[in-house]
PDB file of C-alpha atoms in Angstrom:
ATOM      1  CA  GLU A   1       0.000   0.000   0.000  1.00 76.00           C
ATOM      2  CA  THR A   2       0.961   3.653  -0.384  1.00 77.00           C
ATOM      3  CA  GLY A   3       1.258   4.687   3.270  1.00 94.00           C
ATOM      4  CA  VAL A   4      -1.830   6.912   3.117  1.00 97.00           C
ATOM      5  CA  THR A   5      -4.911   5.660   4.956  1.00 97.00           C
ATOM      6  CA  GLN A   6      -8.414   7.066   4.678  1.00 97.00           C
ATOM      7  CA  THR A   7     -11.414   6.339   6.884  1.00 97.00           C
ATOM      8  CA  PRO A   8     -14.190   5.540   6.478  1.00 97.00           C
ATOM      9  CA  ARG A   9     -14.102   3.766   3.121  1.00 96.00           C
ATOM     10  CA  HIS A  10     -17.805   4.306   2.570  1.00 97.00           C
ATOM     11  CA  LEU A  11     -20.157   6.924   3.990  1.00 97.00           C
ATOM     12  CA  VAL A  12     -23.843   7.551   3.443  1.00 96.00           C
ATOM     13  CA  MET A  13     -25.189  10.748   4.937  1.00 93.00           C
ATOM     14  CA  GLY A  14     -28.327  12.812   4.838  1.00 91.00           C
ATOM     15  CA  MET A  15     -28.256  16.405   3.727  1.00 89.00           C
ATOM     16  CA  THR A  16     -28.630  17.658   7.305  1.00 88.00           C
ATOM     17  CA  ASN A  17     -25.926  15.450   8.804  1.00 89.00           C
ATOM     18  CA  LYS A  18     -22.447  16.413   9.927  1.00 94.00           C
ATOM     19  CA  LYS A  19     -19.656  13.960   9.308  1.00 96.00           C
ATOM     20  CA  SER A  20     -15.885  13.966   8.949  1.00 97.00           C
ATOM     21  CA  LEU A  21     -13.445  12.187   6.660  1.00 98.00           C
ATOM     22  CA  LYS A  22     -10.055  11.289   8.041  1.00 98.00           C
ATOM     23  CA  CYS A  23      -6.706  10.858   6.339  1.00 98.00           C
ATOM     24  CA  GLU A  24      -3.430   9.750   7.876  1.00 98.00           C
ATOM     25  CA  GLN A  25      -0.056   9.448   6.206  1.00 97.00           C
ATOM     26  CA  HIS A  26       2.909   7.480   7.536  1.00 94.00           C
ATOM     27  CA  LEU A  27       5.451   8.738   5.023  1.00 95.00           C
ATOM     28  CA  GLY A  28       6.820  11.825   6.775  1.00 94.00           C
ATOM     29  CA  HIS A  29       5.515  14.070   4.004  1.00 94.00           C
ATOM     30  CA  ASN A  30       4.921  17.760   4.584  1.00 91.00           C
ATOM     31  CA  ALA A  31       2.066  18.397   2.138  1.00 92.00           C
ATOM     32  CA  MET A  32      -1.426  16.889   2.134  1.00 94.00           C
ATOM     33  CA  TYR A  33      -4.299  17.241  -0.319  1.00 94.00           C
ATOM     34  CA  TRP A  34      -8.015  16.636  -0.690  1.00 96.00           C
ATOM     35  CA  TYR A  35      -9.345  15.764  -4.137  1.00 96.00           C
ATOM     36  CA  LYS A  36     -12.864  15.093  -5.374  1.00 96.00           C
ATOM     37  CA  GLN A  37     -13.211  12.360  -7.991  1.00 96.00           C
ATOM     38  CA  SER A  38     -16.447  12.118  -9.961  1.00 94.00           C
ATOM     39  CA  ALA A  39     -17.094   9.567 -12.691  1.00 89.00           C
ATOM     40  CA  LYS A  40     -15.742  10.508 -16.124  1.00 86.00           C
ATOM     41  CA  LYS A  41     -14.394  13.830 -14.887  1.00 91.00           C
ATOM     42  CA  PRO A  42     -10.867  14.961 -14.071  1.00 92.00           C
ATOM     43  CA  LEU A  43      -9.832  14.966 -10.448  1.00 94.00           C
ATOM     44  CA  GLU A  44     -10.656  18.259  -8.771  1.00 94.00           C
ATOM     45  CA  LEU A  45      -8.175  19.631  -6.266  1.00 93.00           C
ATOM     46  CA  MET A  46     -10.056  20.949  -3.244  1.00 94.00           C
ATOM     47  CA  PHE A  47      -7.489  21.872  -0.607  1.00 93.00           C
ATOM     48  CA  VAL A  48      -3.740  21.719  -0.065  1.00 92.00           C
ATOM     49  CA  TYR A  49      -1.912  21.972   3.233  1.00 92.00           C
ATOM     50  CA  SER A  50       1.823  22.513   3.417  1.00 88.00           C
ATOM     51  CA  LEU A  51       3.469  22.321   6.848  1.00 83.00           C
ATOM     52  CA  GLU A  52      -0.026  22.423   8.338  1.00 82.00           C
ATOM     53  CA  GLU A  53      -0.879  25.724   6.628  1.00 83.00           C
ATOM     54  CA  ARG A  54      -3.579  25.854   3.989  1.00 83.00           C
ATOM     55  CA  VAL A  55      -1.978  26.952   0.721  1.00 81.00           C
ATOM     56  CA  GLU A  56      -4.730  26.194  -1.796  1.00 76.00           C
ATOM     57  CA  ASN A  57      -8.477  26.474  -1.602  1.00 76.00           C
ATOM     58  CA  ASN A  58      -9.959  25.991  -5.023  1.00 77.00           C
ATOM     59  CA  SER A  59     -13.269  27.796  -4.604  1.00 85.00           C
ATOM     60  CA  VAL A  60     -14.717  24.971  -2.583  1.00 93.00           C
ATOM     61  CA  PRO A  61     -18.141  25.599  -0.979  1.00 93.00           C
ATOM     62  CA  SER A  62     -18.050  26.327   2.734  1.00 93.00           C
ATOM     63  CA  ARG A  63     -20.012  23.155   3.484  1.00 95.00           C
ATOM     64  CA  PHE A  64     -16.598  21.472   3.129  1.00 96.00           C
ATOM     65  CA  SER A  65     -14.226  22.465   5.919  1.00 95.00           C
ATOM     66  CA  PRO A  66     -10.676  21.078   6.074  1.00 95.00           C
ATOM     67  CA  GLU A  67      -8.537  20.707   9.160  1.00 96.00           C
ATOM     68  CA  CYS A  68      -4.868  19.778   9.444  1.00 95.00           C
ATOM     69  CA  PRO A  69      -3.897  19.422  13.118  1.00 94.00           C
ATOM     70  CA  ASN A  70      -0.406  18.109  12.296  1.00 93.00           C
ATOM     71  CA  SER A  71       1.618  17.020   9.314  1.00 90.00           C
ATOM     72  CA  SER A  72       0.371  13.425   9.494  1.00 95.00           C
ATOM     73  CA  HIS A  73      -3.373  14.005   9.727  1.00 97.00           C
ATOM     74  CA  LEU A  74      -5.937  15.694   7.545  1.00 97.00           C
ATOM     75  CA  PHE A  75      -9.673  15.930   8.036  1.00 98.00           C
ATOM     76  CA  LEU A  76     -12.539  17.035   5.838  1.00 98.00           C
ATOM     77  CA  HIS A  77     -15.576  18.125   7.828  1.00 97.00           C
ATOM     78  CA  LEU A  78     -18.869  17.868   5.979  1.00 96.00           C
ATOM     79  CA  HIS A  79     -22.157  19.583   6.775  1.00 94.00           C
ATOM     80  CA  THR A  80     -25.398  20.253   4.925  1.00 93.00           C
ATOM     81  CA  LEU A  81     -24.142  18.564   1.770  1.00 94.00           C
ATOM     82  CA  GLN A  82     -26.043  18.302  -1.489  1.00 94.00           C
ATOM     83  CA  PRO A  83     -26.660  15.162  -3.583  1.00 94.00           C
ATOM     84  CA  GLU A  84     -24.196  16.469  -6.206  1.00 94.00           C
ATOM     85  CA  ASP A  85     -21.470  16.219  -3.578  1.00 96.00           C
ATOM     86  CA  SER A  86     -21.665  12.437  -3.861  1.00 97.00           C
ATOM     87  CA  ALA A  87     -18.269  11.304  -5.143  1.00 97.00           C
ATOM     88  CA  LEU A  88     -15.039   9.570  -4.220  1.00 97.00           C
ATOM     89  CA  TYR A  89     -12.929  11.806  -1.973  1.00 98.00           C
ATOM     90  CA  LEU A  90      -9.232  11.147  -2.218  1.00 97.00           C
ATOM     91  CA  CYS A  91      -6.511  12.211   0.154  1.00 97.00           C
ATOM     92  CA  ALA A  92      -2.910  12.468  -1.023  1.00 96.00           C
ATOM     93  CA  SER A  93       0.437  13.478   0.384  1.00 95.00           C
ATOM     94  CA  SER A  94       3.786  14.521  -1.048  1.00 93.00           C
ATOM     95  CA  GLN A  95       7.173  15.657   0.115  1.00 91.00           C
ATOM     96  CA  GLY A  96       7.950  19.237  -0.798  1.00 80.00           C
ATOM     97  CA  GLU A  97       6.535  21.416  -3.529  1.00 76.00           C
ATOM     98  CA  ALA A  98       8.844  20.605  -6.431  1.00 81.00           C
ATOM     99  CA  ALA A  99       6.941  19.982  -9.646  1.00 81.00           C
ATOM    100  CA  TYR A 100       8.355  16.489 -10.146  1.00 85.00           C
ATOM    101  CA  THR A 101       7.186  15.333  -6.734  1.00 88.00           C
ATOM    102  CA  GLU A 102       5.132  12.146  -6.709  1.00 91.00           C
ATOM    103  CA  ALA A 103       1.774  12.229  -4.944  1.00 93.00           C
ATOM    104  CA  PHE A 104       0.811   9.241  -2.782  1.00 95.00           C
ATOM    105  CA  PHE A 105      -2.919   8.558  -2.560  1.00 96.00           C
ATOM    106  CA  GLY A 106      -5.254   6.889  -0.116  1.00 97.00           C
ATOM    107  CA  GLN A 107      -7.969   4.490  -1.248  1.00 96.00           C
ATOM    108  CA  GLY A 108     -10.611   7.156  -0.916  1.00 96.00           C
ATOM    109  CA  THR A 109     -13.928   7.569   0.846  1.00 97.00           C
ATOM    110  CA  ARG A 110     -16.980   6.827  -1.291  1.00 97.00           C
ATOM    111  CA  LEU A 111     -19.513   9.430  -0.159  1.00 97.00           C
ATOM    112  CA  THR A 112     -23.204   9.203  -0.950  1.00 96.00           C
ATOM    113  CA  VAL A 113     -25.483  12.084   0.014  1.00 95.00           C
ATOM    114  CA  VAL A 114     -29.147  11.155   0.239  1.00 93.00           C
TER     115      VAL A 114
ATOM    116  CA  ALA B   1      -5.127  27.917 -18.487  1.00 79.00           C
ATOM    117  CA  GLN B   2      -3.655  24.494 -18.944  1.00 86.00           C
ATOM    118  CA  THR B   3      -5.862  21.577 -19.930  1.00 93.00           C
ATOM    119  CA  VAL B   4      -5.306  17.840 -20.290  1.00 97.00           C
ATOM    120  CA  THR B   5      -7.365  15.699 -22.658  1.00 97.00           C
ATOM    121  CA  GLN B   6      -7.643  11.933 -22.738  1.00 97.00           C
ATOM    122  CA  SER B   7      -9.746  11.152 -25.789  1.00 96.00           C
ATOM    123  CA  GLN B   8     -10.187   7.426 -25.118  1.00 96.00           C
ATOM    124  CA  PRO B   9     -12.691   6.774 -22.307  1.00 96.00           C
ATOM    125  CA  GLU B  10     -12.016   3.031 -22.610  1.00 97.00           C
ATOM    126  CA  MET B  11      -9.464   0.779 -24.268  1.00 98.00           C
ATOM    127  CA  SER B  12      -9.076  -2.972 -24.367  1.00 97.00           C
ATOM    128  CA  VAL B  13      -6.107  -5.155 -25.177  1.00 98.00           C
ATOM    129  CA  GLN B  14      -5.359  -8.837 -25.311  1.00 98.00           C
ATOM    130  CA  GLU B  15      -3.086 -10.125 -22.581  1.00 97.00           C
ATOM    131  CA  ALA B  16       0.595 -10.049 -23.644  1.00 97.00           C
ATOM    132  CA  GLU B  17      -0.055  -7.501 -26.381  1.00 98.00           C
ATOM    133  CA  THR B  18       0.865  -3.809 -26.519  1.00 98.00           C
ATOM    134  CA  VAL B  19      -1.495  -0.897 -26.013  1.00 98.00           C
ATOM    135  CA  THR B  20      -1.059   2.855 -26.273  1.00 98.00           C
ATOM    136  CA  LEU B  21      -3.103   5.354 -24.277  1.00 98.00           C
ATOM    137  CA  SER B  22      -3.340   8.893 -25.618  1.00 98.00           C
ATOM    138  CA  CYS B  23      -2.973  12.181 -23.798  1.00 98.00           C
ATOM    139  CA  THR B  24      -2.774  15.691 -25.177  1.00 98.00           C
ATOM    140  CA  TYR B  25      -2.376  18.897 -23.246  1.00 97.00           C
ATOM    141  CA  ASP B  26      -2.464  22.587 -23.817  1.00 96.00           C
ATOM    142  CA  THR B  27      -0.011  25.018 -22.275  1.00 93.00           C
ATOM    143  CA  SER B  28       1.984  28.103 -23.132  1.00 92.00           C
ATOM    144  CA  GLU B  29       4.760  27.202 -20.711  1.00 90.00           C
ATOM    145  CA  SER B  30       8.077  25.692 -21.689  1.00 89.00           C
ATOM    146  CA  ASP B  31       8.985  23.824 -18.526  1.00 91.00           C
ATOM    147  CA  TYR B  32       6.634  21.424 -16.832  1.00 94.00           C
ATOM    148  CA  TYR B  33       6.180  17.818 -15.800  1.00 95.00           C
ATOM    149  CA  LEU B  34       3.822  15.195 -17.152  1.00 97.00           C
ATOM    150  CA  PHE B  35       2.656  12.130 -15.261  1.00 97.00           C
ATOM    151  CA  TRP B  36       0.727   8.936 -15.787  1.00 98.00           C
ATOM    152  CA  TYR B  37      -1.065   7.570 -12.741  1.00 98.00           C
ATOM    153  CA  LYS B  38      -2.842   4.223 -12.468  1.00 97.00           C
ATOM    154  CA  GLN B  39      -5.922   3.578 -10.324  1.00 96.00           C
ATOM    155  CA  PRO B  40      -6.781  -0.152 -10.080  1.00 95.00           C
ATOM    156  CA  PRO B  41     -10.356  -1.037  -9.062  1.00 91.00           C
ATOM    157  CA  SER B  42     -10.883  -0.284  -5.364  1.00 86.00           C
ATOM    158  CA  ARG B  43      -7.184   0.350  -4.871  1.00 88.00           C
ATOM    159  CA  GLN B  44      -4.961   3.366  -4.457  1.00 93.00           C
ATOM    160  CA  MET B  45      -3.820   5.566  -7.284  1.00 96.00           C
ATOM    161  CA  ILE B  46      -0.106   5.097  -7.946  1.00 96.00           C
ATOM    162  CA  LEU B  47       2.439   6.819 -10.139  1.00 97.00           C
ATOM    163  CA  VAL B  48       3.370   4.879 -13.269  1.00 98.00           C
ATOM    164  CA  ILE B  49       5.821   7.207 -14.980  1.00 97.00           C
ATOM    165  CA  ARG B  50       6.801  10.877 -15.231  1.00 96.00           C
ATOM    166  CA  GLN B  51       8.522  13.045 -17.796  1.00 96.00           C
ATOM    167  CA  GLU B  52      10.167  16.456 -17.583  1.00 94.00           C
ATOM    168  CA  ALA B  53       9.433  18.630 -20.581  1.00 94.00           C
ATOM    169  CA  TYR B  54      13.078  19.654 -20.949  1.00 92.00           C
ATOM    170  CA  LYS B  55      14.245  16.078 -21.348  1.00 90.00           C
ATOM    171  CA  GLN B  56      14.084  14.898 -24.932  1.00 86.00           C
ATOM    172  CA  GLN B  57      14.569  11.260 -24.034  1.00 93.00           C
ATOM    173  CA  ASN B  58      11.333   9.420 -23.431  1.00 96.00           C
ATOM    174  CA  ALA B  59      10.900   8.032 -19.928  1.00 95.00           C
ATOM    175  CA  THR B  60      10.757   4.267 -19.455  1.00 96.00           C
ATOM    176  CA  GLU B  61       9.812   2.126 -16.447  1.00 95.00           C
ATOM    177  CA  ASN B  62      10.004  -1.592 -17.209  1.00 96.00           C
ATOM    178  CA  ARG B  63       7.024  -2.401 -19.488  1.00 97.00           C
ATOM    179  CA  PHE B  64       5.792   1.204 -19.426  1.00 98.00           C
ATOM    180  CA  SER B  65       7.163   3.869 -21.730  1.00 98.00           C
ATOM    181  CA  VAL B  66       6.017   7.218 -23.013  1.00 98.00           C
ATOM    182  CA  ASN B  67       6.078   8.903 -26.382  1.00 97.00           C
ATOM    183  CA  PHE B  68       6.568  12.571 -25.549  1.00 97.00           C
ATOM    184  CA  GLN B  69       6.084  14.937 -28.457  1.00 96.00           C
ATOM    185  CA  LYS B  70       6.577  18.421 -27.027  1.00 95.00           C
ATOM    186  CA  ALA B  71       5.757  20.378 -30.180  1.00 95.00           C
ATOM    187  CA  ALA B  72       2.564  18.413 -30.668  1.00 96.00           C
ATOM    188  CA  LYS B  73       1.784  18.565 -26.917  1.00 97.00           C
ATOM    189  CA  SER B  74       1.253  14.857 -26.847  1.00 97.00           C
ATOM    190  CA  PHE B  75       2.200  12.423 -24.084  1.00 98.00           C
ATOM    191  CA  SER B  76       1.082   8.866 -24.805  1.00 98.00           C
ATOM    192  CA  LEU B  77       1.668   5.833 -22.595  1.00 98.00           C
ATOM    193  CA  LYS B  78       2.696   2.516 -24.109  1.00 98.00           C
ATOM    194  CA  ILE B  79       2.211  -0.658 -22.114  1.00 98.00           C
ATOM    195  CA  SER B  80       4.072  -3.652 -23.488  1.00 98.00           C
ATOM    196  CA  ASP B  81       3.326  -7.304 -22.705  1.00 98.00           C
ATOM    197  CA  SER B  82       0.021  -6.348 -21.046  1.00 98.00           C
ATOM    198  CA  GLN B  83      -0.829  -8.259 -17.892  1.00 97.00           C
ATOM    199  CA  LEU B  84      -4.125  -8.802 -16.082  1.00 97.00           C
ATOM    200  CA  GLY B  85      -2.829  -6.616 -13.266  1.00 96.00           C
ATOM    201  CA  ASP B  86      -2.586  -3.672 -15.655  1.00 98.00           C
ATOM    202  CA  ALA B  87      -6.387  -3.377 -15.721  1.00 98.00           C
ATOM    203  CA  ALA B  88      -7.145   0.037 -14.209  1.00 98.00           C
ATOM    204  CA  MET B  89      -8.083   3.630 -14.848  1.00 97.00           C
ATOM    205  CA  TYR B  90      -5.112   5.546 -16.215  1.00 98.00           C
ATOM    206  CA  PHE B  91      -4.865   9.284 -15.664  1.00 98.00           C
ATOM    207  CA  CYS B  92      -2.595  11.723 -17.407  1.00 98.00           C
ATOM    208  CA  ALA B  93      -1.609  14.809 -15.414  1.00 97.00           C
ATOM    209  CA  TYR B  94       0.310  18.037 -15.988  1.00 95.00           C
ATOM    210  CA  ARG B  95       2.153  20.207 -13.526  1.00 93.00           C
ATOM    211  CA  SER B  96       3.837  23.509 -14.216  1.00 89.00           C
ATOM    212  CA  THR B  97       7.137  24.199 -12.500  1.00 86.00           C
ATOM    213  CA  ASP B  98       5.473  27.391 -11.238  1.00 79.00           C
ATOM    214  CA  SER B  99       2.317  25.708 -10.063  1.00 66.00           C
ATOM    215  CA  ASN B 100       2.502  25.405  -6.302  1.00 71.00           C
ATOM    216  CA  TYR B 101       1.004  21.936  -5.924  1.00 78.00           C
ATOM    217  CA  GLN B 102      -1.616  22.186  -8.683  1.00 84.00           C
ATOM    218  CA  LEU B 103      -1.858  19.082 -10.865  1.00 90.00           C
ATOM    219  CA  ILE B 104      -4.097  19.346 -13.939  1.00 93.00           C
ATOM    220  CA  TRP B 105      -5.742  15.998 -14.658  1.00 96.00           C
ATOM    221  CA  GLY B 106      -7.311  14.300 -17.635  1.00 96.00           C
ATOM    222  CA  ALA B 107     -10.624  12.481 -17.271  1.00 96.00           C
ATOM    223  CA  GLY B 108      -8.991   9.063 -17.457  1.00 96.00           C
ATOM    224  CA  THR B 109      -8.942   5.998 -19.695  1.00 97.00           C
ATOM    225  CA  LYS B 110     -10.292   2.672 -18.484  1.00 97.00           C
ATOM    226  CA  LEU B 111      -7.993  -0.135 -19.621  1.00 98.00           C
ATOM    227  CA  ILE B 112      -9.479  -3.615 -19.949  1.00 98.00           C
ATOM    228  CA  ILE B 113      -7.192  -6.612 -20.324  1.00 97.00           C
ATOM    229  CA  LYS B 114      -8.683  -9.591 -22.155  1.00 97.00           C
ATOM    230  CA  PRO B 115      -7.295 -12.960 -21.039  1.00 93.00           C
TER     231      PRO B 115
END
C-alpha cells in the first residue's frame, strides 16, 4: 500500500448530517491534499496543506471544511451537503513542492449524500 | 489555463499484447512535468511514470514507456506485454514548475485486459 490511509471507506449521509473524513499518512511528508473524484471527470483539487498551513483552496463551498492538526493528519468536515457532492474523496500526500514530486494517494472515501 | 485531454474513455487489449493510451495537453509554458497515474479497481492511485518537458529522451519504467512529443503537446503511454494486473483507470496529469502543488488531470482511460 501507499502509506496513506483514509477512513471511512464508505459513507452515506443525509443532507442535514455532519460527518468527517479522516486521512493519515505514515510517510513523513509535509504536504497533504483533498481531491474530489467524480465519474468521467478529471480529479478536482479541493485543498492543499503545506506544513499544516492551507496553501490552496480551489473555490470549494463552505459546506466542506478542512482541518490539518499536524503534518500526518488531515480531516474534511462535511455539513449540509447536497446530492451532487456524492463522489469519491481522495486524500494524497507529497514531500515538498517541487513539480516532479510524486503524490501518494489513499484508497478514498466513497460518499453518498441522500 | 492548462488543460489535459484523454480522448479514449475506454481501451481494451489482449493479454501479452501492446497498447497505447493517448494524452494531449495545452499550455503556453516551456517547462513542466507530465505524469501517468494508475488507479486499479478499489485500490490506491499510484504513479506509473513521469517526464520532464526539458528532457528529450522518453521516460521508461520496465514495461511502461512514453512517447513525448513536445511540439505536438502529446504524451502517450505505451504498455508492453500487457498483464491482467494492468487493468485500471489511467490518468494523465500536468504540472507547471510554477504551479505550487496544482496538478491538472485528464478524465482518465479505463484499460481492460482480455485474457
